[in-house]
Short mmCIF file of C-alpha atoms and ligand atoms in Angstrom, two decimals:
data_model
loop_
_atom_site.label_atom_id
_atom_site.label_comp_id
_atom_site.label_asym_id
_atom_site.label_seq_id
_atom_site.Cartn_x
_atom_site.Cartn_y
_atom_site.Cartn_z
CA SER A 22 -0.14 -0.05 0.14
CA ALA A 23 3.03 2.36 0.11
CA ASP A 24 3.45 1.98 -3.62
CA MET A 25 -0.47 2.91 -3.87
CA ALA A 26 0.32 5.87 -1.88
CA MET A 27 3.25 7.03 -4.14
CA TYR A 28 0.59 6.58 -6.91
CA LYS A 29 -2.05 8.62 -5.63
CA ALA A 30 0.80 11.09 -4.17
CA LYS A 31 2.03 11.53 -8.05
CA ALA A 32 -1.65 11.27 -9.64
CA ALA A 33 -2.41 14.28 -7.36
CA GLY A 34 0.72 16.38 -7.26
CA LYS A 35 1.49 17.25 -10.78
CA ASN A 36 2.33 20.59 -10.52
CA ARG A 37 2.75 21.82 -6.90
CA LEU A 38 4.60 20.68 -3.76
CA PHE A 39 3.08 17.54 -2.22
CA PHE A 40 3.52 16.16 1.70
CA PHE A 41 2.33 12.75 2.10
CA ASP A 42 2.18 10.91 5.37
CA PRO A 43 1.23 7.19 4.75
CA ALA A 44 -0.03 6.85 8.44
CA MET A 45 -2.32 9.90 7.79
CA GLN A 46 -3.51 8.22 4.70
CA THR A 47 -4.42 4.91 6.66
CA GLU A 48 -6.30 7.26 9.36
CA VAL A 49 -8.23 8.96 6.55
CA GLU A 50 -8.99 5.26 5.42
CA THR A 51 -9.77 4.05 8.26
CA ARG A 52 -12.21 6.72 9.42
CA ALA A 53 -14.16 6.28 5.91
CA ALA A 54 -14.58 2.70 6.79
CA LEU A 55 -15.98 3.81 10.11
CA GLU A 56 -18.32 6.07 8.91
CA ARG A 57 -19.60 3.91 6.29
CA ASP A 58 -20.07 1.08 9.03
CA LEU A 59 -21.92 3.44 11.28
CA ARG A 60 -24.21 4.15 8.57
CA GLN A 61 -24.84 0.39 8.35
CA ALA A 62 -25.18 -0.15 11.87
CA LEU A 63 -27.97 2.63 12.25
CA LEU A 64 -29.69 0.65 9.31
CA GLU A 65 -29.49 -2.61 10.67
CA GLN A 66 -30.12 -1.39 14.51
CA GLN A 67 -26.71 -2.63 15.74
CA PHE A 68 -26.58 -0.08 18.72
CA VAL A 69 -27.79 -1.22 22.31
CA LEU A 70 -28.05 0.71 25.45
CA TYR A 71 -26.40 -0.71 28.64
CA LEU A 72 -27.22 0.70 32.01
CA GLN A 73 -25.31 1.46 34.81
CA PRO A 74 -26.84 1.90 38.18
CA GLN A 75 -26.95 5.20 39.91
CA VAL A 76 -27.60 4.63 43.85
CA ASP A 77 -28.18 6.92 47.15
CA GLN A 78 -26.32 6.15 50.30
CA PHE A 79 -27.81 3.19 51.24
CA ALA A 80 -26.83 1.50 47.85
CA GLN A 81 -30.66 1.76 46.89
CA VAL A 82 -30.82 1.88 43.01
CA LEU A 83 -32.17 5.57 42.12
CA GLY A 84 -32.23 5.23 38.33
CA ALA A 85 -29.44 4.16 35.44
CA GLU A 86 -27.42 5.89 33.15
CA ALA A 87 -27.92 4.78 29.56
CA LEU A 88 -24.27 4.10 27.76
CA ILE A 89 -24.25 3.16 24.12
CA ARG A 90 -22.73 0.14 22.83
CA TRP A 91 -22.11 -0.96 19.18
CA GLN A 92 -22.85 -4.59 18.73
CA HIS A 93 -20.58 -5.22 15.51
CA PRO A 94 -21.20 -8.29 13.43
CA LYS A 95 -17.69 -9.10 13.09
CA ARG A 96 -15.88 -6.84 16.02
CA GLY A 97 -18.13 -7.55 18.56
CA LEU A 98 -19.27 -4.82 21.41
CA ILE A 99 -17.56 -1.75 20.61
CA ALA A 100 -17.18 1.18 23.19
CA PRO A 101 -18.15 4.82 22.88
CA ALA A 102 -14.64 5.68 22.88
CA GLU A 103 -14.27 4.39 19.46
CA PHE A 104 -16.67 5.75 17.70
CA ILE A 105 -18.65 8.81 19.26
CA GLN A 106 -16.04 11.23 18.29
CA VAL A 107 -16.47 10.18 14.25
CA ALA A 108 -20.16 10.18 14.91
CA GLU A 109 -20.05 14.01 15.60
CA GLU A 110 -17.72 14.95 12.95
CA THR A 111 -19.63 13.21 10.58
CA GLY A 112 -23.19 14.46 11.88
CA LEU A 113 -24.09 10.89 12.49
CA ILE A 114 -24.84 11.46 16.07
CA LEU A 115 -27.67 13.10 15.40
CA PRO A 116 -29.44 9.89 14.09
CA ILE A 117 -27.80 7.58 16.70
CA GLY A 118 -28.84 10.23 19.59
CA GLN A 119 -32.18 10.04 18.39
CA TRP A 120 -32.16 6.38 18.67
CA VAL A 121 -30.57 6.65 22.23
CA LEU A 122 -33.54 9.00 23.35
CA GLU A 123 -36.40 7.02 21.80
CA GLU A 124 -35.09 3.90 22.98
CA ALA A 125 -34.60 5.22 26.73
CA CYS A 126 -38.12 6.46 26.63
CA ARG A 127 -39.23 3.15 25.49
CA GLN A 128 -37.48 1.76 28.59
CA LEU A 129 -38.79 4.36 30.49
CA ALA A 130 -42.42 3.25 29.63
CA ARG A 131 -42.01 -0.55 30.25
CA TRP A 132 -40.43 0.47 33.91
CA LYS A 133 -43.47 2.38 34.78
CA ASN A 134 -45.75 -0.46 34.57
CA GLN A 135 -43.87 -2.27 37.42
CA ALA A 136 -43.99 -1.22 40.78
CA ALA A 137 -40.43 -1.80 41.61
CA THR A 138 -39.13 -0.13 38.74
CA ALA A 139 -41.73 2.85 38.03
CA SER A 140 -39.64 5.48 39.92
CA LEU A 141 -36.38 5.01 38.25
CA THR A 142 -34.87 7.71 36.56
CA LEU A 143 -33.08 6.89 33.24
CA ALA A 144 -30.15 9.44 32.25
CA ILE A 145 -28.90 9.72 28.62
CA ASN A 146 -26.16 11.51 27.06
CA VAL A 147 -26.67 14.36 24.74
CA SER A 148 -24.19 15.50 22.59
CA ALA A 149 -23.74 19.52 22.18
CA LEU A 150 -24.28 18.99 18.53
CA GLN A 151 -27.57 17.59 19.20
CA PHE A 152 -28.60 19.32 21.91
CA ARG A 153 -28.23 22.46 19.65
CA ASN A 154 -29.98 21.16 16.61
CA SER A 155 -33.24 23.12 16.35
CA ALA A 156 -35.14 20.19 16.23
CA PHE A 157 -34.04 18.82 19.42
CA ILE A 158 -36.57 19.85 22.00
CA ASP A 159 -39.60 19.01 19.54
CA ASP A 160 -37.82 15.57 19.21
CA VAL A 161 -37.66 15.08 23.05
CA ALA A 162 -41.24 16.15 23.39
CA ARG A 163 -42.46 13.55 20.65
CA ALA A 164 -40.38 10.63 22.09
CA ILE A 165 -41.84 11.36 25.55
CA GLY A 166 -45.25 11.38 23.72
CA GLU A 167 -44.80 8.49 21.88
CA ALA A 168 -43.25 6.09 24.08
CA GLY A 169 -45.71 6.96 27.12
CA ALA A 170 -42.64 7.59 29.28
CA PRO A 171 -42.84 9.58 32.30
CA ALA A 172 -40.99 12.84 31.62
CA SER A 173 -39.86 13.73 34.81
CA GLN A 174 -38.09 10.25 35.31
CA LEU A 175 -35.85 11.34 31.62
CA LYS A 176 -32.66 12.80 32.53
CA LEU A 177 -30.72 14.80 29.79
CA GLU A 178 -26.77 14.80 30.61
CA ILE A 179 -25.07 17.47 28.89
CA THR A 180 -21.42 18.95 29.02
CA GLU A 181 -19.70 22.35 29.99
CA SER A 182 -18.74 22.58 26.33
CA LEU A 183 -22.20 23.52 25.81
CA LEU A 184 -21.28 26.91 27.78
CA LEU A 185 -18.32 27.62 25.15
CA GLU A 186 -20.79 29.45 22.91
CA ASP A 187 -24.19 30.75 22.66
CA ILE A 188 -24.75 30.46 26.22
CA ASP A 189 -28.11 32.53 26.39
CA GLY A 190 -29.46 30.14 23.64
CA THR A 191 -28.49 27.13 25.78
CA ILE A 192 -30.14 28.54 28.89
CA THR A 193 -33.19 29.20 27.00
CA ARG A 194 -33.26 25.57 25.25
CA MET A 195 -32.79 24.37 29.11
CA GLN A 196 -35.62 26.24 30.56
CA THR A 197 -37.55 25.05 28.17
CA LEU A 198 -36.86 21.23 28.25
CA LYS A 199 -37.17 21.65 32.09
CA SER A 200 -40.41 24.19 32.54
CA GLU A 201 -42.35 22.94 29.27
CA LEU A 202 -41.27 19.14 28.88
CA GLY A 203 -40.46 18.39 32.70
CA VAL A 204 -37.32 16.56 31.93
CA GLY A 205 -34.37 16.62 34.09
CA LEU A 206 -30.78 18.27 33.61
CA SER A 207 -27.58 17.04 34.52
CA LEU A 208 -24.46 18.76 34.18
CA ASP A 209 -22.14 15.63 33.35
CA ASP A 210 -18.07 15.63 33.90
CA PHE A 211 -18.51 18.64 35.93
CA GLY A 212 -15.15 20.28 36.72
CA THR A 213 -13.18 19.17 33.38
CA GLY A 214 -14.62 21.65 31.13
CA TYR A 215 -15.03 25.23 30.84
CA SER A 216 -17.96 26.17 33.12
CA SER A 217 -17.62 29.42 35.13
CA LEU A 218 -19.27 29.51 38.50
CA SER A 219 -21.22 32.39 37.05
CA TYR A 220 -22.98 30.35 34.55
CA LEU A 221 -23.40 27.71 36.81
CA LYS A 222 -26.27 30.00 38.88
CA GLN A 223 -27.95 30.73 35.81
CA LEU A 224 -28.44 27.12 34.75
CA PRO A 225 -31.77 25.01 35.58
CA LEU A 226 -29.74 22.08 36.49
CA ASP A 227 -31.09 19.43 38.68
CA GLN A 228 -27.76 17.86 38.91
CA ILE A 229 -23.96 18.02 38.82
CA LYS A 230 -22.16 14.92 37.91
CA LEU A 231 -18.71 15.26 40.09
CA ASP A 232 -16.16 13.97 37.46
CA ARG A 233 -14.31 10.56 38.06
CA SER A 234 -10.81 12.24 37.96
CA PHE A 235 -11.62 14.07 41.27
CA VAL A 236 -13.10 10.69 42.50
CA SER A 237 -10.33 8.10 42.08
CA ASP A 238 -7.52 9.78 44.31
CA ILE A 239 -10.12 11.26 46.57
CA ASP A 240 -9.36 9.04 49.66
CA ARG A 241 -5.49 9.85 49.27
CA ASN A 242 -5.11 13.11 47.33
CA PRO A 243 -6.41 16.60 49.79
CA ASN A 244 -6.49 18.59 46.86
CA ASP A 245 -9.14 16.41 45.29
CA ALA A 246 -10.83 15.82 48.49
CA ALA A 247 -11.03 19.76 48.69
CA ILE A 248 -12.35 20.02 45.26
CA ALA A 249 -15.08 17.47 45.70
CA GLU A 250 -16.18 19.31 49.04
CA ALA A 251 -16.39 22.44 47.31
CA VAL A 252 -18.55 21.03 44.75
CA ILE A 253 -20.78 19.08 46.94
CA ALA A 254 -21.26 22.64 48.65
CA LEU A 255 -21.87 24.55 45.58
CA GLY A 256 -24.66 21.84 44.92
CA ARG A 257 -26.32 21.93 48.33
CA SER A 258 -26.29 25.88 48.26
CA PHE A 259 -27.94 26.22 44.74
CA ALA A 260 -30.27 22.74 45.88
CA ILE A 261 -28.61 20.82 43.11
CA SER A 262 -28.23 17.05 43.98
CA VAL A 263 -24.72 15.84 43.48
CA ILE A 264 -23.23 12.26 41.84
CA ALA A 265 -20.00 11.13 41.79
CA GLU A 266 -19.12 9.50 39.00
CA GLY A 267 -16.38 6.59 39.03
CA VAL A 268 -17.15 5.27 42.27
CA GLU A 269 -14.63 2.22 42.50
CA THR A 270 -13.79 1.42 46.35
CA ASP A 271 -15.39 1.60 49.71
CA GLU A 272 -12.89 4.08 50.55
CA GLN A 273 -13.84 6.71 47.86
CA ARG A 274 -17.65 6.12 48.93
CA ALA A 275 -16.86 6.90 52.43
CA ALA A 276 -14.96 9.80 51.51
CA LEU A 277 -17.59 11.13 49.33
CA LEU A 278 -20.26 10.55 51.91
CA ALA A 279 -17.98 12.18 54.74
CA ARG A 280 -18.38 15.25 52.68
CA GLY A 281 -22.26 15.17 52.11
CA CYS A 282 -22.30 13.54 48.84
CA HIS A 283 -25.46 10.87 48.87
CA ALA A 284 -25.52 9.82 45.10
CA PHE A 285 -23.20 7.27 43.59
CA GLN A 286 -22.36 5.83 40.16
CA GLY A 287 -19.38 3.74 39.48
CA PHE A 288 -17.91 -0.22 39.29
CA LEU A 289 -18.64 -0.36 42.91
CA PHE A 290 -22.20 -0.40 42.87
CA GLY A 291 -22.41 -2.09 39.42
CA ARG A 292 -20.72 -1.84 35.78
CA PRO A 293 -23.13 -0.75 32.56
CA GLY A 294 -24.46 -4.11 31.35
CA PRO A 295 -27.50 -5.08 29.13
CA ILE A 296 -30.97 -3.66 30.45
CA ALA A 297 -32.38 -7.42 31.03
CA GLU A 298 -29.63 -7.76 33.66
CA PHE A 299 -30.36 -4.20 35.14
CA PRO A 300 -30.67 -4.45 39.50
CA VAL A 301 -33.67 -3.34 41.04
CA GLY A 302 -33.44 -2.97 44.95
CA GLN A 303 -29.92 -2.93 46.30
CA SER A 304 -26.75 -3.07 44.02
CA GLY A 305 -23.26 -3.64 44.70
CA ARG A 306 -21.95 -3.52 48.35
P1 C2E B 407 -19.75 9.55 30.71
O1 C2E B 407 -20.93 9.84 30.22
O2 C2E B 407 -18.90 10.40 31.31
O3 C2E B 407 -20.07 8.04 31.20
C1 C2E B 407 -19.22 7.58 32.25
C2 C2E B 407 -18.06 6.68 32.05
O4 C2E B 407 -17.33 5.96 32.58
C3 C2E B 407 -18.90 5.18 30.71
O5 C2E B 407 -17.96 4.65 30.06
C4 C2E B 407 -18.55 4.11 32.14
O6 C2E B 407 -18.77 2.72 31.79
C5 C2E B 407 -17.55 5.00 32.95
N1 C2E B 407 -17.54 4.31 34.27
C6 C2E B 407 -18.48 4.25 35.01
N2 C2E B 407 -18.23 3.86 36.45
C7 C2E B 407 -16.92 3.83 36.08
C8 C2E B 407 -15.90 3.28 37.30
O7 C2E B 407 -15.96 3.03 38.33
N3 C2E B 407 -14.46 3.47 36.92
C9 C2E B 407 -14.12 3.47 35.77
N4 C2E B 407 -12.88 3.55 35.34
N5 C2E B 407 -15.09 3.99 34.67
C10 C2E B 407 -16.37 3.89 35.10
P2 C2E B 407 -18.60 4.63 28.48
O8 C2E B 407 -19.89 3.54 28.60
O9 C2E B 407 -17.31 3.72 27.65
O10 C2E B 407 -18.53 5.77 27.85
C11 C2E B 407 -17.86 6.83 27.49
C12 C2E B 407 -18.37 8.22 27.15
O11 C2E B 407 -19.14 8.03 25.77
C13 C2E B 407 -19.25 8.67 28.21
O12 C2E B 407 -18.98 8.88 29.52
C14 C2E B 407 -20.29 9.62 27.21
O13 C2E B 407 -19.71 10.67 27.23
C15 C2E B 407 -20.12 9.17 25.92
N6 C2E B 407 -21.43 8.02 25.41
C16 C2E B 407 -22.09 7.26 25.94
N7 C2E B 407 -22.80 6.63 25.34
C17 C2E B 407 -23.44 7.95 25.01
C18 C2E B 407 -24.54 8.31 24.05
O14 C2E B 407 -25.80 7.44 24.02
N8 C2E B 407 -24.68 9.34 23.06
C19 C2E B 407 -23.44 10.29 24.03
N9 C2E B 407 -23.55 11.60 22.71
N10 C2E B 407 -22.29 10.05 24.08
C20 C2E B 407 -22.52 8.69 24.98
MG1 MG B 408 -22.64 10.52 31.11
MG1 MG B 409 -19.74 11.52 33.24
MG1 MG B 410 -16.91 11.04 32.47
#
């Protein structure tokens, strides 16, 4: 394929200086193949939602976060880290995100029919591109309506990247989602992005997710403990609940609990898994 690359370089570069990097060419081809496969995956419904429990201080399951997986016919189960970025760059995140939204609403509607699951919440990740799409609010309203899902139990996880531009538009949109549709709003990966505290007070948030990077060393690193404590205090003063992500050990859970955190998500309580295996009642510990 180095010969092929030379040939392409010659064909393209008759009268101009030509820079060629075979590694880059390979990457371009891999991406093109990935894009093609993603389109196929949409047509053939190869995506699945995995659910990870979110629990309270007694390890009682409050609900779940839905995390997408790609059940590839040849490559097996593929994690989002391998395809979400390309999906965003190609715009395919819009139909993929739409599928996630509809599937989550259908799941909430199924849960509603059984006493043990009727009050569970379900959080989905919404990419900035999807959130800014002009049809998004209508899409959410329609997905809820068609599935018959309890709107207040659907949570949209957004990230601080939405606050980089058009903050007024973002706030207006959040207000509509919250006050007209009644869905919950959660700020994912909090502390890693760009949010300024002055924006935070303007956002109609129900929840902040303390990023895993502050959790992983919380029982050993006083700086991480101080940040966690500050975020939890901030949540309390704004009446926004704080959930810690990536809780893997009892020591981390105890350090968070001691600082007033009452909601947790992480391997300690359960890994993301197929919907049929989702635990109800107590999880983990
Ligand atoms: P996220 O929303 O911050 O999700 C949490 C990630 O941390 C998940 O990775 C989860 O499996 C992982 N995790 C949970 N508990 C632990 C723990 O105790 N330890 C460690 N080491 N990791 C833990 P996952 O499922 O690979 O998803 C990665 C990211 O992909 C998500 O980060 C989210 O940004 C994105 N993503 C996932 N599903 C969707 C989706 O449906 N739509 C969009 N737009 N993005 C998605
Ligand atoms: Mg998330
Ligand atoms: Mg997160
Ligand atoms: Mg994260």
